[in-house]
Tab-separated table of C-alpha atoms and ligand atoms in Angstrom:
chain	number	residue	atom	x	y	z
A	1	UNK	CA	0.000	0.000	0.000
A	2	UNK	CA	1.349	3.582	-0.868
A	3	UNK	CA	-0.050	6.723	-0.237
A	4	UNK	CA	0.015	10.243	-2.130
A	5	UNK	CA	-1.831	12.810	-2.765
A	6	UNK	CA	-3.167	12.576	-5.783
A	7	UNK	CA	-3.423	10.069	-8.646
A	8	UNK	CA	-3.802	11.001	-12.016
A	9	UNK	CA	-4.960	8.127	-14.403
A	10	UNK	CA	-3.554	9.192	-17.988
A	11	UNK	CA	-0.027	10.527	-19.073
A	12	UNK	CA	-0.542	12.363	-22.416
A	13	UNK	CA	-0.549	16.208	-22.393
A	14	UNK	CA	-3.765	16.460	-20.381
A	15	UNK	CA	-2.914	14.448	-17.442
A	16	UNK	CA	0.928	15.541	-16.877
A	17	UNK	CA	0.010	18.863	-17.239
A	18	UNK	CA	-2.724	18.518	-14.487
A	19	UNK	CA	-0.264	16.108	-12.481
A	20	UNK	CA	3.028	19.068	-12.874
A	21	UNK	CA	0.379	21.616	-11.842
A	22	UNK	CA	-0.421	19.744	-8.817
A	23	UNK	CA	3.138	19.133	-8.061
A	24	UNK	CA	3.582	23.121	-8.532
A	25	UNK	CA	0.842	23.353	-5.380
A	26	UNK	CA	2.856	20.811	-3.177
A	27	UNK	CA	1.024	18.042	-3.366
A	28	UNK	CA	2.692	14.053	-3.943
A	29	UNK	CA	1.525	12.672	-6.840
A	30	UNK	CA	1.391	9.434	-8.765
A	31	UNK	CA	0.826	9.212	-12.261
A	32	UNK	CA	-0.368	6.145	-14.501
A	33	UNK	CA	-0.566	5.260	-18.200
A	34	UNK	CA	-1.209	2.418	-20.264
A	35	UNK	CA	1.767	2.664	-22.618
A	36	UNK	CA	1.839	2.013	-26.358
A	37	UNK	CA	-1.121	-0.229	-26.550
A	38	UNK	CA	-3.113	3.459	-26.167
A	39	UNK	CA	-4.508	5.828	-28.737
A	40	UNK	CA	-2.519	9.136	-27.920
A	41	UNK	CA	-3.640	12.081	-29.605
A	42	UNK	CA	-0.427	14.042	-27.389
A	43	UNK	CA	2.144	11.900	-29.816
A	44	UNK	CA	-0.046	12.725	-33.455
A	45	UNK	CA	-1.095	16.243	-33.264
A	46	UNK	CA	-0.508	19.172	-34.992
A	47	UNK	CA	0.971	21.515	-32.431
A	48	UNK	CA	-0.907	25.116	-32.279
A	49	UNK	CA	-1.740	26.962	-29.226
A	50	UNK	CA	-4.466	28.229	-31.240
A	51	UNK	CA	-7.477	30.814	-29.608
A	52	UNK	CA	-8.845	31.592	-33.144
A	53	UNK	CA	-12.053	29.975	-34.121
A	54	UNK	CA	-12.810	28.892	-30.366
A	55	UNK	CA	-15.833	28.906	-28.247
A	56	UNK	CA	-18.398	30.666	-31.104
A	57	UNK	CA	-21.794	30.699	-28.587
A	58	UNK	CA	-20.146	29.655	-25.828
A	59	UNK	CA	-17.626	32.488	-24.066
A	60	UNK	CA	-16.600	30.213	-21.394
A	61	UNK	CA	-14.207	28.028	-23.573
A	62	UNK	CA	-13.507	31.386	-25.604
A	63	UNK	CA	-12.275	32.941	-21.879
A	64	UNK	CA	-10.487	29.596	-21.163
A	65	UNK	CA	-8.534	28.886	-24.387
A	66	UNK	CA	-7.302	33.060	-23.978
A	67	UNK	CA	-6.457	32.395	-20.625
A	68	UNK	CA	-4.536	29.495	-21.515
A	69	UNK	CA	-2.538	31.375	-24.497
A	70	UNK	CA	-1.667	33.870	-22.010
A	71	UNK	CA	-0.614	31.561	-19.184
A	72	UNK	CA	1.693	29.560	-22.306
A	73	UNK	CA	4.771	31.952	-21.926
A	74	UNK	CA	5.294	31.459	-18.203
A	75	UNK	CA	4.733	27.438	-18.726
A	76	UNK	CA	6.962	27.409	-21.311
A	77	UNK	CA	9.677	29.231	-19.141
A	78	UNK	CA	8.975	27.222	-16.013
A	79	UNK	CA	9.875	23.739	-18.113
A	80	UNK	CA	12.859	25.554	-20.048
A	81	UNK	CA	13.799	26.453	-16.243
A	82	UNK	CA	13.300	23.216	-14.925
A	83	UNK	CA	14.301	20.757	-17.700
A	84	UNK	CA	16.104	22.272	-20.345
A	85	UNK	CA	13.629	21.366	-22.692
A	86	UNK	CA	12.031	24.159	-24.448
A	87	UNK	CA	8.742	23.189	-25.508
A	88	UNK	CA	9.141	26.162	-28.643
A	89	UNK	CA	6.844	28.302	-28.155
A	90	UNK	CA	6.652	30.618	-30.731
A	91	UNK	CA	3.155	33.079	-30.137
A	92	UNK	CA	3.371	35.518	-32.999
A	93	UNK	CA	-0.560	35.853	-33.495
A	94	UNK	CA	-1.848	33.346	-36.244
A	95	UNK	CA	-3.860	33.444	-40.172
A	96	UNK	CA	-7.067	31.680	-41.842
A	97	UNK	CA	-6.519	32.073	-44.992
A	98	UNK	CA	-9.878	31.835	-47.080
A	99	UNK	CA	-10.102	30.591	-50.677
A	100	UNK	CA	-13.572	31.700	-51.664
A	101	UNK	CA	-15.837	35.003	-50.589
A	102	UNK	CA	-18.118	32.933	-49.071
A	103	UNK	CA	-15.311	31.133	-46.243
A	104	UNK	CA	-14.636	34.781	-46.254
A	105	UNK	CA	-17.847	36.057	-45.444
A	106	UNK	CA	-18.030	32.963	-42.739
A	107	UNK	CA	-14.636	33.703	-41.025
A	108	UNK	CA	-15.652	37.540	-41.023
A	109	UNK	CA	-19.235	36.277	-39.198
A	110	UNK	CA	-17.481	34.237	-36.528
A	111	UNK	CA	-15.377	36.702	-35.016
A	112	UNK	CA	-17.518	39.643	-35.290
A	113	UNK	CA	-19.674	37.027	-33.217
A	114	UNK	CA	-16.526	35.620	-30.508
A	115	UNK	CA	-15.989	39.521	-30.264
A	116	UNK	CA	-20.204	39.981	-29.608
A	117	UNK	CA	-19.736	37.340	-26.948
A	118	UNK	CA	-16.677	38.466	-25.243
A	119	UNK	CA	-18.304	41.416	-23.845
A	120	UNK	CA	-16.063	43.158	-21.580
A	121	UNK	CA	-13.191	40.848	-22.201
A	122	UNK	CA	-13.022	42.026	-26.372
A	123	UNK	CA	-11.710	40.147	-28.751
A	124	UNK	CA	-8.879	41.476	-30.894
A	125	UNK	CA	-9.052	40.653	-34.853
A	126	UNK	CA	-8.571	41.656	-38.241
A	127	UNK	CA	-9.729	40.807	-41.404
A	128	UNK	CA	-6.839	40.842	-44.479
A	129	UNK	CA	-6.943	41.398	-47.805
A	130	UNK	CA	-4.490	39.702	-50.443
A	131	UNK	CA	-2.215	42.419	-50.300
A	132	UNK	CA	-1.915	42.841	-46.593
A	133	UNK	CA	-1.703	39.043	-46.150
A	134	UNK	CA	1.123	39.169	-48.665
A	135	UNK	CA	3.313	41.672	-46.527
A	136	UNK	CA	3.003	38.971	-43.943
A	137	UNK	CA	3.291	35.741	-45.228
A	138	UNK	CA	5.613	35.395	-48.140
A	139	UNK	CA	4.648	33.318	-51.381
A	140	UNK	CA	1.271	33.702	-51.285
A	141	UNK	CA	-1.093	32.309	-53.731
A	142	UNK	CA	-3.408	34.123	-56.270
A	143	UNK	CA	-6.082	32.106	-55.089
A	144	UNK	CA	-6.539	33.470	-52.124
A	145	UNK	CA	-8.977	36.043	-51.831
A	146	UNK	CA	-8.315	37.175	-47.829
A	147	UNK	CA	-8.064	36.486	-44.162
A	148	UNK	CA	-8.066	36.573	-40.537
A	149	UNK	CA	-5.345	37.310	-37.935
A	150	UNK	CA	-5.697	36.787	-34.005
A	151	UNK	CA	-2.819	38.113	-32.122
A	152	UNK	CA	-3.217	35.167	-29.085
A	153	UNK	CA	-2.046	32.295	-31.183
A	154	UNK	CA	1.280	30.628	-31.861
A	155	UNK	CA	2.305	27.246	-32.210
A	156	UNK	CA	4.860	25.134	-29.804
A	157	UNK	CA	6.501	21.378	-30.106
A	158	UNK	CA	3.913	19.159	-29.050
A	159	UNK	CA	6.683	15.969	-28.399
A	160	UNK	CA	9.294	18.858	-27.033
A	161	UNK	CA	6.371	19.859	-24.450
A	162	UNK	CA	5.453	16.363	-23.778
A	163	UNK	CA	8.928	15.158	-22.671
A	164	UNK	CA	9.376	18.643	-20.906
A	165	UNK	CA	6.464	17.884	-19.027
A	166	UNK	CA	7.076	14.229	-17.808
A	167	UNK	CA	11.058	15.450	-16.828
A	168	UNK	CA	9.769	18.204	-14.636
A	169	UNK	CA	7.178	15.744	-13.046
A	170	UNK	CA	9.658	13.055	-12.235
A	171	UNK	CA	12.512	15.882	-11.601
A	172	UNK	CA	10.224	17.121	-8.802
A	173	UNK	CA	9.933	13.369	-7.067
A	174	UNK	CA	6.673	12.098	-9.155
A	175	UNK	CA	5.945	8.562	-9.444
A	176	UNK	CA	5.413	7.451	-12.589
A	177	UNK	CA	3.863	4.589	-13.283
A	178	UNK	CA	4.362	3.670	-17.448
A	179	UNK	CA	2.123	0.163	-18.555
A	180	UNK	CA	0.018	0.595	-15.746
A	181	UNK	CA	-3.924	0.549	-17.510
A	182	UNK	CA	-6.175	1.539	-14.719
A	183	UNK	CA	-9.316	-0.648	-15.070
A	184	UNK	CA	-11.084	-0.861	-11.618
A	185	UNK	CA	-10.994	1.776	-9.248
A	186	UNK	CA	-12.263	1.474	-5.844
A	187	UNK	CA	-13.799	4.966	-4.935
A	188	UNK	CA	-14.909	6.252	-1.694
A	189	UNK	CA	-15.178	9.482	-0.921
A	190	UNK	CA	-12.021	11.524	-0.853
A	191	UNK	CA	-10.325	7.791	-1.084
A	192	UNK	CA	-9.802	6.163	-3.972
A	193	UNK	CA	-7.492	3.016	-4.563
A	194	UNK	CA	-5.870	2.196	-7.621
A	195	UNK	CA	-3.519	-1.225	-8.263
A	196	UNK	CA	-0.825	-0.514	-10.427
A	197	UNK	CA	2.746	-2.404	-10.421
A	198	UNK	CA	1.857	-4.890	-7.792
A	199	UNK	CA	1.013	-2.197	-5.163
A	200	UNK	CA	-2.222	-0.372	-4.152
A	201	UNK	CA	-2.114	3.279	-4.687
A	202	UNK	CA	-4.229	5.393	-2.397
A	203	UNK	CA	-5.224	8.853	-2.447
A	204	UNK	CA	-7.633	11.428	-1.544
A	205	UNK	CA	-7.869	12.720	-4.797
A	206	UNK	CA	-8.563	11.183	-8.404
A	207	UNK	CA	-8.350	12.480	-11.681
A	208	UNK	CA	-9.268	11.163	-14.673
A	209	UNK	CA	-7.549	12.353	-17.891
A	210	UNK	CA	-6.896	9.356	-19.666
A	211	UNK	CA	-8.304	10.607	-23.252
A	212	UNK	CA	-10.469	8.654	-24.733
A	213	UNK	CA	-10.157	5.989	-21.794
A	214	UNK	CA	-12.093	8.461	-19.359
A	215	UNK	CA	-15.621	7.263	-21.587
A	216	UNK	CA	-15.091	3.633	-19.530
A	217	UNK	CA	-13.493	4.846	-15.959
A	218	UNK	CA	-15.868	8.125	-15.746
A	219	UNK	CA	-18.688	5.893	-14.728
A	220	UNK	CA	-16.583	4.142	-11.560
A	221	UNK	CA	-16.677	7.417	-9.990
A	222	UNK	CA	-20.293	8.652	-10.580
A	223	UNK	CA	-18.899	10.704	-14.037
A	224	UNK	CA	-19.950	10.827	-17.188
A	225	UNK	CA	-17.228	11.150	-20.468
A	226	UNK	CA	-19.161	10.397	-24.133
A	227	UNK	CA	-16.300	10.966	-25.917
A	228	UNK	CA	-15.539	10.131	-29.553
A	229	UNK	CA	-12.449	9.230	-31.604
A	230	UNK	CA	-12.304	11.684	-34.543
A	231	UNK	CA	-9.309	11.169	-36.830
A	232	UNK	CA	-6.982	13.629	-38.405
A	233	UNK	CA	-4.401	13.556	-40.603
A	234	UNK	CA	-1.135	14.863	-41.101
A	235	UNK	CA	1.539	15.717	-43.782
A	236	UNK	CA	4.952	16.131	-43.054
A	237	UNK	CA	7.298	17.846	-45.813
A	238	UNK	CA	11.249	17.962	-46.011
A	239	UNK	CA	12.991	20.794	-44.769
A	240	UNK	CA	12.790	24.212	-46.077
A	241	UNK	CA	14.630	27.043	-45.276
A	242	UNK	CA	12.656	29.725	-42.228
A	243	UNK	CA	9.482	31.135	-44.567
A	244	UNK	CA	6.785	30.942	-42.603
A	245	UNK	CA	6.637	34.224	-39.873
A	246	UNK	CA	3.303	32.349	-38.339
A	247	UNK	CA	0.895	29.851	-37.999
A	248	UNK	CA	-1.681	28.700	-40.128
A	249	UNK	CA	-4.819	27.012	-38.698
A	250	UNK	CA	-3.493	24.018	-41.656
A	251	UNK	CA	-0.449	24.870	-42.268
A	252	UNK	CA	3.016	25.327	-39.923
A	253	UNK	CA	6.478	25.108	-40.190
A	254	UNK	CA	8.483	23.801	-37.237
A	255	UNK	CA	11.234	25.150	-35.770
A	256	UNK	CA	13.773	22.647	-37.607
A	257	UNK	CA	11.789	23.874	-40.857
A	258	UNK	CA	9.719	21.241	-42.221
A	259	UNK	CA	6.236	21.914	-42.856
A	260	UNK	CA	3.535	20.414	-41.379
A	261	UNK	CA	-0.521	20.400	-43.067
A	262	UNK	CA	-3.117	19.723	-41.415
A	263	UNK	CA	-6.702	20.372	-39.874
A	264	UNK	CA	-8.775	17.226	-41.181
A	265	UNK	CA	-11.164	15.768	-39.586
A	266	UNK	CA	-13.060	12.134	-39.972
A	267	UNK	CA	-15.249	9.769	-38.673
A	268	UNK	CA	-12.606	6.493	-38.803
A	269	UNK	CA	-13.677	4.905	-35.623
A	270	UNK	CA	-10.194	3.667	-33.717
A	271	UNK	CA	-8.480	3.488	-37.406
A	272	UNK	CA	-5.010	4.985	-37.023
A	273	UNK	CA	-3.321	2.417	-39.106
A	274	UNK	CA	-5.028	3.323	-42.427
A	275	UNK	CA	-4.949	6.803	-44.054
A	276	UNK	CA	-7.255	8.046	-46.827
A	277	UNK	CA	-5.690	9.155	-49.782
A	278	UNK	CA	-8.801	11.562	-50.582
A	279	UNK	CA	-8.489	13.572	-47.665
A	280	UNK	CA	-4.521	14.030	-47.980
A	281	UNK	CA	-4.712	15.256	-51.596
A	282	UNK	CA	-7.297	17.697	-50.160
A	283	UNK	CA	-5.286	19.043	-47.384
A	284	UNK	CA	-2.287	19.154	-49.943
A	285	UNK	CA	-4.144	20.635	-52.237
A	286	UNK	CA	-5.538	23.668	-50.209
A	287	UNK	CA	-2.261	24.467	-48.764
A	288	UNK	CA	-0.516	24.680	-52.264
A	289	UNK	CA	-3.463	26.604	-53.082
A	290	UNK	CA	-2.200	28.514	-50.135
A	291	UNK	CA	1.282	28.495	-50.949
A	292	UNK	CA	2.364	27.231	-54.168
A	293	UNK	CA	5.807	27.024	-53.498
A	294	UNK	CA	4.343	24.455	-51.195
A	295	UNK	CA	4.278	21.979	-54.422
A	296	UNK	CA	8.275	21.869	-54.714
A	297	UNK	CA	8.803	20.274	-51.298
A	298	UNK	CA	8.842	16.840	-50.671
A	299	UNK	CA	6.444	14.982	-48.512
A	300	UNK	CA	8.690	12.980	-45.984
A	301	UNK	CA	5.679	11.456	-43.690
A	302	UNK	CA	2.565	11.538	-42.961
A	303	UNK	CA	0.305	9.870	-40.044
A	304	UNK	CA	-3.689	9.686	-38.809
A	305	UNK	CA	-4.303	10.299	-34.782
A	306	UNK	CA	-7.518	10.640	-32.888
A	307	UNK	CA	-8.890	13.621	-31.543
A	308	UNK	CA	-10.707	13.287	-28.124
A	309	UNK	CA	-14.448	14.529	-28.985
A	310	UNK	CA	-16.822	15.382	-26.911
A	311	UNK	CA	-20.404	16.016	-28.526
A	312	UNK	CA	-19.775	19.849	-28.465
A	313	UNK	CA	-16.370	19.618	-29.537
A	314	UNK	CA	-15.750	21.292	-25.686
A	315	UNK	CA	-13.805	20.981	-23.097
A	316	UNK	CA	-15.266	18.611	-19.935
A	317	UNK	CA	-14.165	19.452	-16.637
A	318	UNK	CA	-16.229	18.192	-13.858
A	319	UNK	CA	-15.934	16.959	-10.278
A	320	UNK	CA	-17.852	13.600	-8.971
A	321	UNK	CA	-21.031	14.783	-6.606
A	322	UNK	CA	-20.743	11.192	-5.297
A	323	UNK	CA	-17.056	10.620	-4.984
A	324	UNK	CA	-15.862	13.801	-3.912
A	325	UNK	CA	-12.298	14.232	-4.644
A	326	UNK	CA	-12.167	12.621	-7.966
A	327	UNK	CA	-12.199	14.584	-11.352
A	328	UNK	CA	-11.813	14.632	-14.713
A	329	UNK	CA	-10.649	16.374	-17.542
A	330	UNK	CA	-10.672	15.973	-21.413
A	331	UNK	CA	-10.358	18.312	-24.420
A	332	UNK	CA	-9.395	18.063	-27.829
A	333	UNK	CA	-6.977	21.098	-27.739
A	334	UNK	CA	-4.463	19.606	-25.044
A	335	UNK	CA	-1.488	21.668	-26.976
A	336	UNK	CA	-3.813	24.779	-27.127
A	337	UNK	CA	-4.902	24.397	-23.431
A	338	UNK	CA	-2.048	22.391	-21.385
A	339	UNK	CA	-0.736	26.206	-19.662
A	340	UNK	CA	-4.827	26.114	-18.378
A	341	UNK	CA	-4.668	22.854	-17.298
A	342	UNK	CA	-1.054	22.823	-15.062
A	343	UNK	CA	-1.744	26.743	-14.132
A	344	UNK	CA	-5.207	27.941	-13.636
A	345	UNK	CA	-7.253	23.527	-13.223
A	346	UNK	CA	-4.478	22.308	-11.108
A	347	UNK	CA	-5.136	24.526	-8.249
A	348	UNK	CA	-8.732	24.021	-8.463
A	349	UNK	CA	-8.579	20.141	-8.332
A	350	UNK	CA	-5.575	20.788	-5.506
A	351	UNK	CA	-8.219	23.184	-3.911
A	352	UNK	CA	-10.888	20.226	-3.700
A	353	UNK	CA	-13.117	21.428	-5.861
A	354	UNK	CA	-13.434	23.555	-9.567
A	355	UNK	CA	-14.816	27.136	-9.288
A	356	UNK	CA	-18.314	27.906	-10.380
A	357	UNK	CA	-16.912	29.464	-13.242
A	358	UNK	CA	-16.312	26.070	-14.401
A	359	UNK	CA	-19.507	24.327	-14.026
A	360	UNK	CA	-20.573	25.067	-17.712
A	361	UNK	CA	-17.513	22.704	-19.146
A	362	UNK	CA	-19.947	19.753	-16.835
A	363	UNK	CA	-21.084	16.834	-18.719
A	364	UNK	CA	-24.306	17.619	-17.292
A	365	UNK	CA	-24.548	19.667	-19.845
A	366	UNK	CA	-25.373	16.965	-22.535
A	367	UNK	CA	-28.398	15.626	-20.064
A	368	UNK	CA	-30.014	19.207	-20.826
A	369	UNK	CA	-29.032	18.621	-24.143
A	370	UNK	CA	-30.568	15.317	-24.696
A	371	UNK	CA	-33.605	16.315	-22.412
A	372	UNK	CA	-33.956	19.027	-24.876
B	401	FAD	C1	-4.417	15.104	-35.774
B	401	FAD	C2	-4.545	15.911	-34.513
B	401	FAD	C3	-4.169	17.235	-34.500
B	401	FAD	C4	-4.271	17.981	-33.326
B	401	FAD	N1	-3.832	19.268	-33.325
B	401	FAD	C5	-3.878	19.979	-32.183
B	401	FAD	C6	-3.382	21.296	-32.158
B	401	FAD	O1	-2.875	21.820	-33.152
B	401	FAD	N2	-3.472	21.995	-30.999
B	401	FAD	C7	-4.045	21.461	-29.871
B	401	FAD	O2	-4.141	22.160	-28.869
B	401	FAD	N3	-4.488	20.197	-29.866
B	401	FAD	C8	-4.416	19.452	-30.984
B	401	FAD	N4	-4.862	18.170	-31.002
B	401	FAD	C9	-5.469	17.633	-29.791
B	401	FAD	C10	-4.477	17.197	-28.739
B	401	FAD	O3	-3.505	16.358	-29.287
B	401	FAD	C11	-5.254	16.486	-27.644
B	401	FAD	O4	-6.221	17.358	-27.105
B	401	FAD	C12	-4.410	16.043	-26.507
B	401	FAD	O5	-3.299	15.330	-26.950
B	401	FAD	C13	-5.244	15.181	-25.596
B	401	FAD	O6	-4.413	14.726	-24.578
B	401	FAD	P1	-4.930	13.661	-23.561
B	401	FAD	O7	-3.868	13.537	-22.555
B	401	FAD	O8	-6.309	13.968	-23.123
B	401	FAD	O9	-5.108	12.335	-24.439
B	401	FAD	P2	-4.028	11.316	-24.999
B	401	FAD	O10	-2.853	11.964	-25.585
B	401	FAD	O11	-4.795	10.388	-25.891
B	401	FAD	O12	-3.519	10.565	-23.723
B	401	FAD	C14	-4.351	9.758	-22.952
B	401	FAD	C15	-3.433	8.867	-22.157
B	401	FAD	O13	-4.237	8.115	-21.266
B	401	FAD	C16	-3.710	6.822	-21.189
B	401	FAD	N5	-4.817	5.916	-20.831
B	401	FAD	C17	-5.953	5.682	-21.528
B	401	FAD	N6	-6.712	4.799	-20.860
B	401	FAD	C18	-6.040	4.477	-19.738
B	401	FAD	C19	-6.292	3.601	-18.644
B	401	FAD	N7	-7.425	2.894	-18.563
B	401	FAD	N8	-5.356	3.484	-17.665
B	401	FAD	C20	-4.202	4.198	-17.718
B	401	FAD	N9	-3.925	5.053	-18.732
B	401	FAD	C21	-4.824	5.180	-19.716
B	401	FAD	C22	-3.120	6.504	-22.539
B	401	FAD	O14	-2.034	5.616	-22.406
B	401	FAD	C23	-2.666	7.874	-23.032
B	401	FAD	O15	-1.287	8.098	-22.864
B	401	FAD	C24	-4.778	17.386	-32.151
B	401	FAD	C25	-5.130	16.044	-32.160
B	401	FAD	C26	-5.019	15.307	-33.326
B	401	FAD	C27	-5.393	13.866	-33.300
């Protein structure tokens, strides 16, 4: 039997965020994942901290994700601190580019709309022409007919913030616990006991960020987590010399200068083996529209990962009324949000419970939903 304060079920970017946050509030933690047998959107994704585009009708999330770009410098200096891993954060402000008036006249509708919703908080934006996008981004394409820039986004190195992550946890005297699939809990309140490695973990507090394991262990502890697997692909090109000032919501280059494109989205079930042709020539196809200097690189990779989906495409954040002490946490912008999550959730979930302010990201929100 070993005791801590705090077990967190789940090491991708969710759940070692949370667990380095609660290590940052002085609690003893244990941390568990399953291993390579998992799906693990934190080792596939695309990389932006990205605030454009997020939470249209619901200024909650919109608040969050801007909370969470602004907290991102200070993680990112607290890991480079810590570990000597710098997770690359690069926060220039980020472009849409639109290939048609009508994604125009959309884009132009959705932010006039986040910036309705903000109210006090405001909502800083512009809309481009070709010309002005051209002083910014060099090589750009005939095709495109405008744009929009947010000054909160950027884009970081989803692996480099990973590792960073897991070094500073174990650096500060975590105990992690890799192969270790969590499949029966036994809850009480403010007790929960967890086998993993031969030995029974106990703790007064439980979270649950496990991806898209939290849909089966939500229920042990009175939760709720209908989550979905949506697929994305990604294409990785060769190296190109430093072109790119910004992000793109599809298209980024990394710091070592490849490009990456991006920003599908499927319905594949758990298929992260396969890839569909269709859907790459599309995403190729719309970033050399783009960028057609885009067309001279080579492609040196490319890979399919699954988002964690909730029905709303939100966030879920919620406490157990009849296992107080556990928690859980899921969102399929861990890059985007992993500064909220260590910074602003941590000390929540160390606090014993989330703020009211939080209660809309509740799964009881799809009850109402469905009731509806
Ligand atoms: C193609 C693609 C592009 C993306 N692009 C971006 C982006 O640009 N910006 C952004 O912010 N986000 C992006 N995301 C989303 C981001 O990757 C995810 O939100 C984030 O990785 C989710 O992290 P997680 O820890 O919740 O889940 P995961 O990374 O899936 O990790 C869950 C972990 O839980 C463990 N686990 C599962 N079940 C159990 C169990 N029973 N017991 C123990 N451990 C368990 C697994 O081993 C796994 O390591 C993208 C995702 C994809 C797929």
């Amino acid at each position: 039997m070993s005791a801590t304060d705090a077990i967190v079920v789940g090491g991708g970017l969710v759940g070692v965020a949370i667990a380095h946050g609660l290590q940052r509030q002085g609690l003893a933690v244990a941390l568990l994942d399953e291993g390579d047998v998992a799906h693990r959107a934190s080792r596939g994704n695309f990389g932006l901290v990205w605030v454009q585009s997020k939470g249209i009708g619901a200024p909650h999330y919109q608040r969050w994700t801007r909370d969470s770009a602004a907290e991102w410098p200070a993680l990112a200096a607290t890991l480079r601190e810590a570990t000597g891993i710098d997770p690359a954060l690069h926060q220039p402000g980020g472009v849409t580019l639109c290939l048609s008036e009508a994604e125009l006249a959309e884009r132009a509708e959705s932010l006039a709309r986040l910036r309705r919703e903000s109210g006090n908080a405001g909502y800083e934006y512009r809309l481009l022409d070709p010309a002005a996008l051209r002083e910014m981004l060099p090589g750009l394409g005939p095709r495109v007919v405008g744009g929009s820039y947010t000054p909160y986004d950027g884009h970081a190195s989803p692996l480099h913030l990973l590792r960073a992550l897991h070094t500073a946890f174990r650096d500060a005297g975590g105990a992690y616990h890799p192969n270790t699939t969590v499949a029966t809990l036994r809850p009480a309140p403010h007790d929960f006991a967890v086998e993993a490695a031969g030995t029974t973990l106990r703790a007064p507090r439980l979270v649950l960020a496990a991806g898209l394991g939290n849909a089966a262990l939500a229920p042990l502890v009175g939760l709720s987590a209908p989550l979905r697997p949506e697929r994305g692909q990604i294409i990785v090109t060769e190296r190109a010399a430093p072109v790119l000032p910004m992000p793109l919501v599809n298209i980024r280059q990394t710091g070592e200068g490849s490009l990456l494109i991006g920003n599908s989205a499927e319905e594949a079930g758990f298929d992260t083996l396969t890839q569909s042709p269709p859907v790459l020539r599309d995403m190729a196809r719309r970033a050399v529209l783009c960028f057609p200097w885009i067309a001279g690189l080579n492609v040196v990779r490319a890979w399919s990962a699954l988002r964690v989906m909730s029905p709303d495409g939100r966030p879920i954040y919620d406490q157990s009324e009849r296992f107080p002490g556990a928690f859980l946490a899921t969102c399929h912008s861990g890059v985007t949000l992993a500064a909220a999550h260590a910074r602003l959730l941590a000390p929540m979930i160390a606090a014993g419970a989330l703020t009211t302010a939080m209660s809309p990201f509740g799964a009881g929100r799809f009850d109402v939903q469905n009731a509806a």
